[in-house]
Short mmCIF file of C-alpha atoms and ligand atoms in Angstrom, two decimals:
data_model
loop_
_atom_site.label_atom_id
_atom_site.label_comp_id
_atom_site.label_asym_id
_atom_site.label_seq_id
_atom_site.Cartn_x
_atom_site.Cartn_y
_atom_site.Cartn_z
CA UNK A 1 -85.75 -49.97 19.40
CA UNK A 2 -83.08 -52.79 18.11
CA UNK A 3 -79.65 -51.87 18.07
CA UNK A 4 -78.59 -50.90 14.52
CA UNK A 5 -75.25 -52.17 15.04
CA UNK A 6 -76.53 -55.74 15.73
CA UNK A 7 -77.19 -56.31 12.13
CA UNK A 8 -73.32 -55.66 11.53
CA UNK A 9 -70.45 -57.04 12.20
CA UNK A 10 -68.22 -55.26 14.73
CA UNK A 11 -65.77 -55.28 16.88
CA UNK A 12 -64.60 -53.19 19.93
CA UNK A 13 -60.93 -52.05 19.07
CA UNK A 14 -57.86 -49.70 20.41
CA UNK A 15 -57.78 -48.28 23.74
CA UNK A 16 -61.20 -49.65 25.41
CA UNK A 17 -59.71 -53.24 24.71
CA UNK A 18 -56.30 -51.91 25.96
CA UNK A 19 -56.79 -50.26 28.69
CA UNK A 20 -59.76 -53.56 29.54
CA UNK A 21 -56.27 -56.15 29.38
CA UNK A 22 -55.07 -53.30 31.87
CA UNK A 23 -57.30 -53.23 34.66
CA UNK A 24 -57.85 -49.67 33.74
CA UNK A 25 -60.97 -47.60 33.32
CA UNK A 26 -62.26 -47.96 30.14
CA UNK A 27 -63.39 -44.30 28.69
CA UNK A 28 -64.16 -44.05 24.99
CA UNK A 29 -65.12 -47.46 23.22
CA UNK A 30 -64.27 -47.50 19.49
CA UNK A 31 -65.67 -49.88 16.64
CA UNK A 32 -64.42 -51.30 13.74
CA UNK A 33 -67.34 -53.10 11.06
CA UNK A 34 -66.23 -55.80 9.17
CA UNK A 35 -67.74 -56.41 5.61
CA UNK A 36 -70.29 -53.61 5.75
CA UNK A 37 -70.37 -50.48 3.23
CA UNK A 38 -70.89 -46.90 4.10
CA UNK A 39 -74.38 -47.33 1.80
CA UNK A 40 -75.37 -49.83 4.33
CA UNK A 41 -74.38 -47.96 7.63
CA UNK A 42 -76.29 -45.07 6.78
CA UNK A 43 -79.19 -47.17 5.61
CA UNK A 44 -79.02 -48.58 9.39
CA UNK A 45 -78.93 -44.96 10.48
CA UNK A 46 -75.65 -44.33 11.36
CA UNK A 47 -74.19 -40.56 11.17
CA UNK A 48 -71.34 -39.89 8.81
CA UNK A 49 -68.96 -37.95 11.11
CA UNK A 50 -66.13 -36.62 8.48
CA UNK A 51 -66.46 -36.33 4.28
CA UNK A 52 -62.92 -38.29 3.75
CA UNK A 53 -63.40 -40.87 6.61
CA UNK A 54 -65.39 -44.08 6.82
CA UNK A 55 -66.05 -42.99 10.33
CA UNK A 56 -69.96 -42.94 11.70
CA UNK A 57 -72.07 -42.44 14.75
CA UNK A 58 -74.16 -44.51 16.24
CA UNK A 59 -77.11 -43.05 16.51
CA UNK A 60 -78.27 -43.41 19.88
CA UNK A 61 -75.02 -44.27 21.94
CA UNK A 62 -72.77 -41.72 20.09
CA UNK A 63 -69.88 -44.12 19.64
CA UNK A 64 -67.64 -44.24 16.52
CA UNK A 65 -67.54 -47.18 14.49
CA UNK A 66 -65.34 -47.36 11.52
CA UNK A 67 -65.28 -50.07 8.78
CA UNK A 68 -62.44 -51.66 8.47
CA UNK A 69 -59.55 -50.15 6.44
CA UNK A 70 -55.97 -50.87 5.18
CA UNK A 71 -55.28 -47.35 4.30
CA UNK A 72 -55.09 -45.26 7.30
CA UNK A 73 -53.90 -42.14 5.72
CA UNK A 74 -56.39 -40.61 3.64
CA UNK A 75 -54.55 -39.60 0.17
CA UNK A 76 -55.06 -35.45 -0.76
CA UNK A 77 -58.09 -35.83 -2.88
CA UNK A 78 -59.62 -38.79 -1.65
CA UNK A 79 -63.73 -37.88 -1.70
CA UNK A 80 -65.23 -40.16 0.61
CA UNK A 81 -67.08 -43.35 -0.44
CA UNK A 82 -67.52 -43.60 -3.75
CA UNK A 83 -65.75 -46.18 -4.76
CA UNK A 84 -65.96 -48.08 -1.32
CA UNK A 85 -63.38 -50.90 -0.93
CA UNK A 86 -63.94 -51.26 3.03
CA UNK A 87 -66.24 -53.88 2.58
CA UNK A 88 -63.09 -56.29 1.39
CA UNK A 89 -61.15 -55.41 4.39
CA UNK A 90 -60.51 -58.11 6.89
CA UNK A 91 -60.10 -57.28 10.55
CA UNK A 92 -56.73 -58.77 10.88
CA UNK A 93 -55.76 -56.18 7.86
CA UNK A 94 -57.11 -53.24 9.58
CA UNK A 95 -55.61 -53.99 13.13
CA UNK A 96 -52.11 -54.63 11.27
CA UNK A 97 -52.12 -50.75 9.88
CA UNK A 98 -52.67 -49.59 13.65
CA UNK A 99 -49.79 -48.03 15.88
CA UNK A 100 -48.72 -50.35 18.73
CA UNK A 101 -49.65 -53.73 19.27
CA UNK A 102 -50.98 -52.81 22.56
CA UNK A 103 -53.65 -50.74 20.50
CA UNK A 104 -54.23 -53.29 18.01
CA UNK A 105 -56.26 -55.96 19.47
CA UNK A 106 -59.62 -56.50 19.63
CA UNK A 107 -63.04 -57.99 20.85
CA UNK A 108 -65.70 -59.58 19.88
CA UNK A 109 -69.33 -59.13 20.85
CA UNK A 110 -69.38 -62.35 22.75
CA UNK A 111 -65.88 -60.50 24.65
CA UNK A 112 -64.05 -62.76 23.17
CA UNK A 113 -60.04 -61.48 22.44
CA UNK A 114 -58.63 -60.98 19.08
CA UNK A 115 -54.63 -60.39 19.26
CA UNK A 116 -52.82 -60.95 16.32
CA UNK A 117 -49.97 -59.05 17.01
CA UNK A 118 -48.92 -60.15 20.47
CA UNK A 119 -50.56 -56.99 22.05
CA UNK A 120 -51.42 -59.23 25.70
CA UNK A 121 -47.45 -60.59 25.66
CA UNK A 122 -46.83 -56.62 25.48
CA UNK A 123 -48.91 -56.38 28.00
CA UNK A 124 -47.54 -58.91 30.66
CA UNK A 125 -43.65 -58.14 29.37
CA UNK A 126 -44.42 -54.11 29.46
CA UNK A 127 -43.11 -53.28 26.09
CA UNK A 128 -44.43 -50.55 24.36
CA UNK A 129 -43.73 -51.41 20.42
CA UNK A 130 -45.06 -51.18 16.93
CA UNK A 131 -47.31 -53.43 15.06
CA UNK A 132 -45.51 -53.17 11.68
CA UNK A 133 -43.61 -51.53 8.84
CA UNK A 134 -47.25 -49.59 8.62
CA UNK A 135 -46.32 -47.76 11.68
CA UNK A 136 -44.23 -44.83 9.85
CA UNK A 137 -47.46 -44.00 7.63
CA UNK A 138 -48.14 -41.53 10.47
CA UNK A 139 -45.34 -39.31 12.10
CA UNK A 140 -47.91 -38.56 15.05
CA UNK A 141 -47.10 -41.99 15.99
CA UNK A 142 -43.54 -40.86 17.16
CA UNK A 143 -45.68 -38.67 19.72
CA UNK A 144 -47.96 -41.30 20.63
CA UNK A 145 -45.05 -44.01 21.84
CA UNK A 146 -43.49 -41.11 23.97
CA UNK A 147 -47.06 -40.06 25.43
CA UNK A 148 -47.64 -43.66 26.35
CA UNK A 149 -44.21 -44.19 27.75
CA UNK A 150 -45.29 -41.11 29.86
CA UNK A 151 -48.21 -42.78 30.71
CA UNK A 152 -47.37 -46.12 31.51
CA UNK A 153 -43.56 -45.59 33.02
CA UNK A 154 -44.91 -45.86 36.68
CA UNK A 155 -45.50 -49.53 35.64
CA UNK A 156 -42.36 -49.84 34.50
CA UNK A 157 -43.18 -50.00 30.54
CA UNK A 158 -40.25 -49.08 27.87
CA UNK A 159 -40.24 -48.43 24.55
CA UNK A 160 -39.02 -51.39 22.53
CA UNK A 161 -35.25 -51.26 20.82
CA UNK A 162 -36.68 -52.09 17.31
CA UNK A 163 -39.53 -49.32 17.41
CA UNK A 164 -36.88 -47.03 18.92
CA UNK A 165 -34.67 -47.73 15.69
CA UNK A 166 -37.79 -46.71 13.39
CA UNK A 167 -38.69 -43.58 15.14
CA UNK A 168 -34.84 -42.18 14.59
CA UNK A 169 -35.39 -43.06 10.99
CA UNK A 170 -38.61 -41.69 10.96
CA UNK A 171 -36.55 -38.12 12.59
CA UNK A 172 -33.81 -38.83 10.38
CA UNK A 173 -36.00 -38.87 6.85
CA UNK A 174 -37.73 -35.99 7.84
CA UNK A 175 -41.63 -37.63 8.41
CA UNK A 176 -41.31 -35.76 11.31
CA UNK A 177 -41.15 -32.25 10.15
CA UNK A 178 -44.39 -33.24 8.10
CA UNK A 179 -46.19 -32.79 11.81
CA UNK A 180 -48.20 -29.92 12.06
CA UNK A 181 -48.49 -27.61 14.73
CA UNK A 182 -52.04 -28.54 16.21
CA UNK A 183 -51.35 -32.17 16.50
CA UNK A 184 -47.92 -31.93 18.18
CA UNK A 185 -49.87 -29.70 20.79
CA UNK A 186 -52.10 -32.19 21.03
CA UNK A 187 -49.86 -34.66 22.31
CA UNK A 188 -47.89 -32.74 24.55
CA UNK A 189 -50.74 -31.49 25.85
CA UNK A 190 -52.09 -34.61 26.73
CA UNK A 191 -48.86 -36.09 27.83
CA UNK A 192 -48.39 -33.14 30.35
CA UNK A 193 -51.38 -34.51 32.19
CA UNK A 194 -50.00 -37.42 32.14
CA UNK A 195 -48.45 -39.59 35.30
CA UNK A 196 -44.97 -39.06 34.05
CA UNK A 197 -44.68 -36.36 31.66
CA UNK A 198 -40.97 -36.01 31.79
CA UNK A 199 -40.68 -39.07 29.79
CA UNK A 200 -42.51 -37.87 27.00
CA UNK A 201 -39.54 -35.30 26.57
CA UNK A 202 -37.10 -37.75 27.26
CA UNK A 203 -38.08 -39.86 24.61
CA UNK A 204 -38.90 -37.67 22.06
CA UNK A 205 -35.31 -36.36 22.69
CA UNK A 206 -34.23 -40.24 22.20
CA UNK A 207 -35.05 -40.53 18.41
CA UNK A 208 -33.93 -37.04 18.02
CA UNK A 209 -37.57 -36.07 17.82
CA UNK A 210 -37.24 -33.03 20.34
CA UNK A 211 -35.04 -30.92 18.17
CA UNK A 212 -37.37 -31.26 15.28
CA UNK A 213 -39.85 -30.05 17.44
CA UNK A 214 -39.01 -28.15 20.45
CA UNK A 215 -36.12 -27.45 19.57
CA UNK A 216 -35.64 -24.59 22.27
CA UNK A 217 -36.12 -27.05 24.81
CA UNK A 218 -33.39 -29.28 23.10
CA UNK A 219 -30.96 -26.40 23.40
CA UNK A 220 -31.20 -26.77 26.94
CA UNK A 221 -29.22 -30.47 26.82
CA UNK A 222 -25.12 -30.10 27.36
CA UNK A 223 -25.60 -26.56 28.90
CA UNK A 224 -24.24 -26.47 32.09
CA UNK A 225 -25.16 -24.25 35.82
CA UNK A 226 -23.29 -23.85 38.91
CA UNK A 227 -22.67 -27.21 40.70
CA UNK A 228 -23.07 -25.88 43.85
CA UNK A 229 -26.80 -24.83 43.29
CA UNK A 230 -27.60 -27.56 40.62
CA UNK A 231 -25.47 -30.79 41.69
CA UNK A 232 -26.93 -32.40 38.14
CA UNK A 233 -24.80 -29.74 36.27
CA UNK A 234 -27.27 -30.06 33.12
CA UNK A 235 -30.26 -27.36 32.25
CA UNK A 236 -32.15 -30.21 30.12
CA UNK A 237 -31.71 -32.90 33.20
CA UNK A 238 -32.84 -29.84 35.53
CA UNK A 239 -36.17 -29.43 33.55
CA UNK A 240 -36.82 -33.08 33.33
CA UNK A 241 -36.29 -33.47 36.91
CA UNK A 242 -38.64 -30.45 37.46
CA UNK A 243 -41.26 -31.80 35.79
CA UNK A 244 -41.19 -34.57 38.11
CA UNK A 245 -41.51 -32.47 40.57
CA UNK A 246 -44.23 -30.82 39.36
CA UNK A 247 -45.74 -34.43 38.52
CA UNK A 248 -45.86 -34.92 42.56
CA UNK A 249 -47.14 -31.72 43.41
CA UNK A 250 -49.72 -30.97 40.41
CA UNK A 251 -51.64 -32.47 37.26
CA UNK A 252 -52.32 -28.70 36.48
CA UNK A 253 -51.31 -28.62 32.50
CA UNK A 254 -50.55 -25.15 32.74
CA UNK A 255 -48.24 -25.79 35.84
CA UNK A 256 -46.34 -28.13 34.10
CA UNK A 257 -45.88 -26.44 30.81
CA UNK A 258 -44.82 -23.31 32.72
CA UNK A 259 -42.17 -25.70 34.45
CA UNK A 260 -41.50 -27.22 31.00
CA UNK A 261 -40.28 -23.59 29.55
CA UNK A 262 -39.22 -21.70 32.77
CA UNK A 263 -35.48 -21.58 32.26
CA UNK A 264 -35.38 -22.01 28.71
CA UNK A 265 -33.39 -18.67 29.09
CA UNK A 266 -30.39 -20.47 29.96
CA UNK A 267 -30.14 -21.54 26.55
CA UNK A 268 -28.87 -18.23 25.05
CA UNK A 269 -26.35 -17.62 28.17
CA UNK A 270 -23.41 -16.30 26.07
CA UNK A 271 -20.63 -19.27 26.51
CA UNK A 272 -18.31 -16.62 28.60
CA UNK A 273 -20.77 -16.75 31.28
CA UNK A 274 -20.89 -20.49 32.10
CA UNK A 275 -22.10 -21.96 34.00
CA UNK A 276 -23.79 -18.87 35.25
CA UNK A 277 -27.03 -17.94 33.97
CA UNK A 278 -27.61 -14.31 35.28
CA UNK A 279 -30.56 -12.30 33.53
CA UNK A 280 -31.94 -15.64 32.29
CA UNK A 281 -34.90 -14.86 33.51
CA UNK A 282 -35.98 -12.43 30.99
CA UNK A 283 -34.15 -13.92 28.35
CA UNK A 284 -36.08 -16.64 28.16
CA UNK A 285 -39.53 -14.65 27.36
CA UNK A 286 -38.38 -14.51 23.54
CA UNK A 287 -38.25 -18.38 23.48
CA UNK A 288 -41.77 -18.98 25.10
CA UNK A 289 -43.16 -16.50 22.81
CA UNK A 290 -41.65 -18.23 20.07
CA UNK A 291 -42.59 -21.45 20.81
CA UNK A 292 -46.08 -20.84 21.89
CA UNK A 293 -46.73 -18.47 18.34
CA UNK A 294 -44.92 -22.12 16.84
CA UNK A 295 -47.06 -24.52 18.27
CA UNK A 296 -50.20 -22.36 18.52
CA UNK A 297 -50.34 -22.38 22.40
CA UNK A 298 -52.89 -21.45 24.32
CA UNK A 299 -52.97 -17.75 25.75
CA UNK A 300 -53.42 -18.81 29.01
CA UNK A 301 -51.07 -21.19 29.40
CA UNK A 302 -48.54 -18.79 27.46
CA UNK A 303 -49.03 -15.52 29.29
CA UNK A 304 -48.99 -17.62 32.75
CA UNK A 305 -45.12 -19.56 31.63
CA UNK A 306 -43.95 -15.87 30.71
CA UNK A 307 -44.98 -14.76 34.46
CA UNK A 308 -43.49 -17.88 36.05
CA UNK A 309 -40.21 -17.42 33.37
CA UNK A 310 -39.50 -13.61 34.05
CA UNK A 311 -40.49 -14.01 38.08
CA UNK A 312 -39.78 -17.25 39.51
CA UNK A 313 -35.84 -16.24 41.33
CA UNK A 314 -38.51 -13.21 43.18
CA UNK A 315 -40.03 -16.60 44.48
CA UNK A 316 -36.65 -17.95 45.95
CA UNK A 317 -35.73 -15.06 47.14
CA UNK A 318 -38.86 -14.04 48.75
CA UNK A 319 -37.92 -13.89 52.16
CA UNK A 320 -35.64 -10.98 51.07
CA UNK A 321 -38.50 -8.76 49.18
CA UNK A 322 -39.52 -5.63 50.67
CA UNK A 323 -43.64 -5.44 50.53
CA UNK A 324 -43.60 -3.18 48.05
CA UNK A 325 -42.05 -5.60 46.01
CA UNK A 326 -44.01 -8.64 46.97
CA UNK A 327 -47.22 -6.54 46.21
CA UNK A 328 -45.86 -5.69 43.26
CA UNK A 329 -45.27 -9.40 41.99
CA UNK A 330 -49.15 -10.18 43.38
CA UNK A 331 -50.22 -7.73 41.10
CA UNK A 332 -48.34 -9.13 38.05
CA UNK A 333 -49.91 -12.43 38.49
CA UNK A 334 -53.37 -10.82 38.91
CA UNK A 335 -53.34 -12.69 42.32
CA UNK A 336 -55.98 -10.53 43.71
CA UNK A 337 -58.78 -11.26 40.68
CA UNK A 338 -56.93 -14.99 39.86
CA UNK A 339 -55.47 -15.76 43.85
CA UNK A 340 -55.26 -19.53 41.79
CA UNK A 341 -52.55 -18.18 39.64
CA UNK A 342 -50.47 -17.07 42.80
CA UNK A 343 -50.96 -20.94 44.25
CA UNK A 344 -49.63 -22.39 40.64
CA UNK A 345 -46.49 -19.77 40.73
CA UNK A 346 -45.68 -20.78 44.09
CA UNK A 347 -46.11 -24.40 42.99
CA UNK A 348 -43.93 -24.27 40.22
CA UNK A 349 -41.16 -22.39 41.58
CA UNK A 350 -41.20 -25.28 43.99
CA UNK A 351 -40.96 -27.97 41.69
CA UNK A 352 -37.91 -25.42 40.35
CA UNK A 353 -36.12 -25.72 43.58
CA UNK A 354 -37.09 -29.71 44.26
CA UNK A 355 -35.57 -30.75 40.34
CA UNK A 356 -32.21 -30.69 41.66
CA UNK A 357 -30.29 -33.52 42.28
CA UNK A 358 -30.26 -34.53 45.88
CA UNK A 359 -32.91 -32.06 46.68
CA UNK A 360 -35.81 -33.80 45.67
CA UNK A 361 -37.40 -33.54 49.19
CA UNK A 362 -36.70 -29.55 49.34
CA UNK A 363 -38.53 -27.49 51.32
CA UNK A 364 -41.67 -25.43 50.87
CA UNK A 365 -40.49 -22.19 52.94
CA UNK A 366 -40.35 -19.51 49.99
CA UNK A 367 -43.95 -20.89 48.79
CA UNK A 368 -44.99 -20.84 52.18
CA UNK A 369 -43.97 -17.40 52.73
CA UNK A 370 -44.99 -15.86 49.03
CA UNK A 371 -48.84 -17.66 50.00
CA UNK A 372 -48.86 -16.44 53.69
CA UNK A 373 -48.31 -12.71 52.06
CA UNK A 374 -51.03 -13.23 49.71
CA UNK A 375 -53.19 -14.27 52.10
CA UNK A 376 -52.89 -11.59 54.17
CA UNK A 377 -53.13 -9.06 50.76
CA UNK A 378 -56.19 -10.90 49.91
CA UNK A 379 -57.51 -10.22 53.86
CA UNK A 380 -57.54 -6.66 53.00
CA UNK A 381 -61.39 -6.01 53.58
CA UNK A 382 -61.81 -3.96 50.03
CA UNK A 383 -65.52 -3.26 50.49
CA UNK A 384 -64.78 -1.51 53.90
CA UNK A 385 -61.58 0.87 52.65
CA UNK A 386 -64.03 1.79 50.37
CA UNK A 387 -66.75 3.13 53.15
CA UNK A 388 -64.13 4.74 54.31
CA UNK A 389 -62.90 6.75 51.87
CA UNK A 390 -66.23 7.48 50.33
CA UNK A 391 -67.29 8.43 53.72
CA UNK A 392 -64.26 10.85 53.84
CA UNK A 393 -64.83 12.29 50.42
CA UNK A 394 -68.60 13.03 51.32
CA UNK A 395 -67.22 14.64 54.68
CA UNK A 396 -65.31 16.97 52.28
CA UNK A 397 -67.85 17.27 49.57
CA UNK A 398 -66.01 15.58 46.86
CA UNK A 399 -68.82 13.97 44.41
CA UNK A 400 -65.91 13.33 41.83
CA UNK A 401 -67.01 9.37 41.24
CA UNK A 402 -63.71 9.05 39.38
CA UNK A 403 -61.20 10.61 41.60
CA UNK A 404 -62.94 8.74 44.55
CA UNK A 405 -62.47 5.57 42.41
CA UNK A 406 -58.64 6.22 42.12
CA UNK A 407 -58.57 6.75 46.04
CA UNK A 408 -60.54 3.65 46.66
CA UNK A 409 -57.81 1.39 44.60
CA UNK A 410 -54.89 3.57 46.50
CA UNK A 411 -56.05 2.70 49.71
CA UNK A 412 -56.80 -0.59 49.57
CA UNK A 413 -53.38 -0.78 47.69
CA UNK A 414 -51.56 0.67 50.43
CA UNK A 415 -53.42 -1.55 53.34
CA UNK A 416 -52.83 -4.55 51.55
CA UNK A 417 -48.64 -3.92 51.85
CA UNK A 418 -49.10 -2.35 55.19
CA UNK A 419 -50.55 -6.31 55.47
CA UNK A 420 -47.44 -7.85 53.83
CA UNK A 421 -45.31 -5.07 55.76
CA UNK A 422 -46.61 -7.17 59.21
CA UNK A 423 -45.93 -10.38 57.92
CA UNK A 424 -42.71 -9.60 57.12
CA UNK A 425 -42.45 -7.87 60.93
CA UNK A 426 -43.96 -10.80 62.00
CA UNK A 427 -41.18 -13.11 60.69
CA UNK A 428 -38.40 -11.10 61.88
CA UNK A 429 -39.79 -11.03 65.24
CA UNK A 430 -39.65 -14.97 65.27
CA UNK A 431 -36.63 -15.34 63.74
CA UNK A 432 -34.91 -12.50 66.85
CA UNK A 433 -36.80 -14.98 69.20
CA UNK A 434 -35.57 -18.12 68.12
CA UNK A 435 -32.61 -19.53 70.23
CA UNK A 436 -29.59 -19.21 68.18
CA UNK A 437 -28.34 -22.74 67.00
CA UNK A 438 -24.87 -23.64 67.69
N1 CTP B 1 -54.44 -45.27 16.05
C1 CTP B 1 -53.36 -45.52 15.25
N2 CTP B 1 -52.53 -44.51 14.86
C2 CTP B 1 -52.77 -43.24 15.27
C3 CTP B 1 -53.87 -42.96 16.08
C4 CTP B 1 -54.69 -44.00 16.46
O1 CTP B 1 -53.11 -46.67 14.89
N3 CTP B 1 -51.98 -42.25 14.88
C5 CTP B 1 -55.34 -46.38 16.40
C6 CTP B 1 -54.89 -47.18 17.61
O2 CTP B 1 -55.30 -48.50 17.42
C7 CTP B 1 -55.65 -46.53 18.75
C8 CTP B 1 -56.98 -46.22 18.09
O3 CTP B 1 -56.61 -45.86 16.75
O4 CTP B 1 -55.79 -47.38 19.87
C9 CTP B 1 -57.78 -45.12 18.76
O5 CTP B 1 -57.01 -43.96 18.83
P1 CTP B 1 -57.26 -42.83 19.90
O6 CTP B 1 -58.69 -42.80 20.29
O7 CTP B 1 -56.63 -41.60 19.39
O8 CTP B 1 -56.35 -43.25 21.13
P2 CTP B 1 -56.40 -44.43 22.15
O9 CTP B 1 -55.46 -45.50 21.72
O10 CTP B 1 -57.81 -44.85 22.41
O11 CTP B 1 -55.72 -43.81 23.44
P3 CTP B 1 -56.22 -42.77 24.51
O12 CTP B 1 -56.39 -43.57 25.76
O13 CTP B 1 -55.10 -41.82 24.60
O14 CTP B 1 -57.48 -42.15 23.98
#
């Protein structure tokens, strides 16, 4: 079978060519047609993906090609093709209307490069910066310049002064608000899996962006903590340098949001408490909740940041939990159905402790301790508590299938802290042996 897409003119555009100039892996390839109309791409046998886009399939390698377009907002209204101007639409045009000049180059069939707008010098200078006036048609723009600064800020990219300028216009004129909730997800979702994803925040907090947006993590800027436990004095700084952290330790999105919101309690400290933050721990469930019903958040990721919000000073101060305590917490993480969830509460309260200045290279003894007690919970054989207590209710004639039931769970229960009751023996013991250091 010929390729349909031979009889057209096209052109590979956005990130495959970027991320080609990049030495990167190149994942999704995108197409633009020149001179073609929507008539003639289904004719070929192309599949029309959306009603209000010139978007289509192709129909055996699934990629998207797009004719060329000036507009790239769709005007309320606009019903598809009918009066199809695409076909007018020079390639130059359509690559002018798109975000960052990195994005906006593209190649020909024969792989040769088409950069109008500078996109290689971008490259080789590492400037992350808008094509043209075009770029404010589309506020989610202001969250794609801080996702790729989150991406690319290993390599030592920034955001360019002049594209800077228009995204604190674009704050200050309100495009922004115009975001809605699914898209700004989106983006932070993506960004959190990112390399860097403290530098999405940080630059969405730049134009001003953040307090449009989250602005519960905004609050967190200019509110002080004890120097003595958090040498950078700021709560914002502390979450940024958290997520750092996290970056080194995990690429676990719903580790890193839960990092992202964990002490957004601090907040709502009343001033007269500064710069302590007692009870912050539960004050900041009202925040998550609000920003997660905001942004429509997923309920995993939610009900996991409320767990690592209202428990994560249990975590430092695990070596000071009696068993029934530390079984307790297990339990509220579901550790014993989800032991994963225990590893990512561990992790994050680490990244907690390491996103303080100067104690970057903090280290891992409270999540060492909280996983050695799970582990020995989790040894608990269940299956064999259960012979024995069925074996004890048949010895007494008790056929009750639910009271048995109840025993079963209260037994393995209790031999699971009698398990984190020896570790914590255990450590004692060691720490009476050790020689005393002068
Ligand atoms: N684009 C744009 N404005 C947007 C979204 C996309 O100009 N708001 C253009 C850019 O040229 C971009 C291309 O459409 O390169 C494809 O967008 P998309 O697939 O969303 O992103 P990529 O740039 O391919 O990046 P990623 O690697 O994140 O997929």
């Amino acid at each position: 079978m010929t390729d349909p897409a031979q009889n057209l003119e096209t052109y590979l555009v956005g990130g495959a060519v970027r991320d080609q100039i990049m030495g990167f892996e190149v994942k999704d390839r995108d197409w633009v047609v020149v001179g073609a109309t929507a008539k003639k791409m289904l004719k070929l046998g192309f599949k029309q993906v959306g009603k209000n886009f010139p978007v289509f399939l192709h129909p055996s390698t699934g990629e998207e090609y797009a004719l060329a377009r000036a507009e790239r907002k769709t005007a309320k209204g606009y019903h598809g093709f009918e009066f199809d101007s695409h076909c007018q639409i020079t390639l130059q045009q359509d690559l002018q209307r798109r975000d960052l000049t990195i994005n906006a180059m593209a190649m020909d069939r024969q792989g040769n490069l088409i950069d109008p707008f500078g996109g290689q010098r971008d490259i080789k200078e590492k400037i992350i910066r808008h094509v043209s006036d075009a770029f404010k048609e589309d506020p989610v723009r202001v969250l794609r310049v801080a996702r790729f600064a989150a991406r690319y800020a290993g390599k030592g990219y920034r955001v360019a002064a002049d594209t800077q300028a228009m995204m604190v216009d674009m704050v200050d004129n309100g495009e922004v608000d115009a975001l809605v909730a699914e898209r700004v997800w989106q983006e932070m979702h993506a960004s959190l899996q990112e390399k860097h994803c403290a530098v999405f925040f940080r630059e969405l907090r730049n134009c001003g962006a953040l307090e449009k947006i989250l602005p519960e993590i905004d609050a967190l800027f200019g509110v002080p903590q004890t120097e003595k436990y958090h040498p950078e004095i700021d709560t914002g700084i502390h979450i940024l340098m958290s997520l750092d952290a996290a970056d080194r330790l995990t690429d676990n999105p719903i580790n890193l949001f839960a990092v992202l919101v964990h002490d957004l309690g601090k907040a709502l400290t009343p001033v007269s408490e500064l710069p302590s933050h007692r009870g912050h721990e539960k004050r900041g469930l009202k925040p998550i909740k609000q920003l997660c019903e905001r942004l429509n958040v997923p309920s995993q990721y939610r009900s996991f940041a409320l767990k690592v919000c209202e428990f994560h000073l249990h975590c430092h101060r695990i070596g000071q939990l009696k068993a029934t305590t530390v079984m307790r917490l297990l339990e509220k993480f579901d550790g014993f159905r989800k032991p994963e969830l225990i590893d990512g509460f561990a992790l994050c309260c680490l990244a907690d402790k390491q996103g303080r200045s100067g104690h970057e290279q903090e280290n891992h003894d409270q999540m060492n301790l909280l996983l050695e007690y799970h582990r020995a919970a989790l040894a608990v054989d269940g299956g064999k508590v259960a012979n024995q207590v069925r074996q004890q209710a048949n010895a007494g004639n008790n056929t009750d299938a639910k009271i048995t039931g109840a025993k079963i769970k209260a037994a393995i229960r209790k031999q699971r802290i009698a398990a984190i009751a020896k570790v914590i023996a255990n450590g004692k013991l060691q720490t009476a042996l050790r020689p005393r250091l002068s």
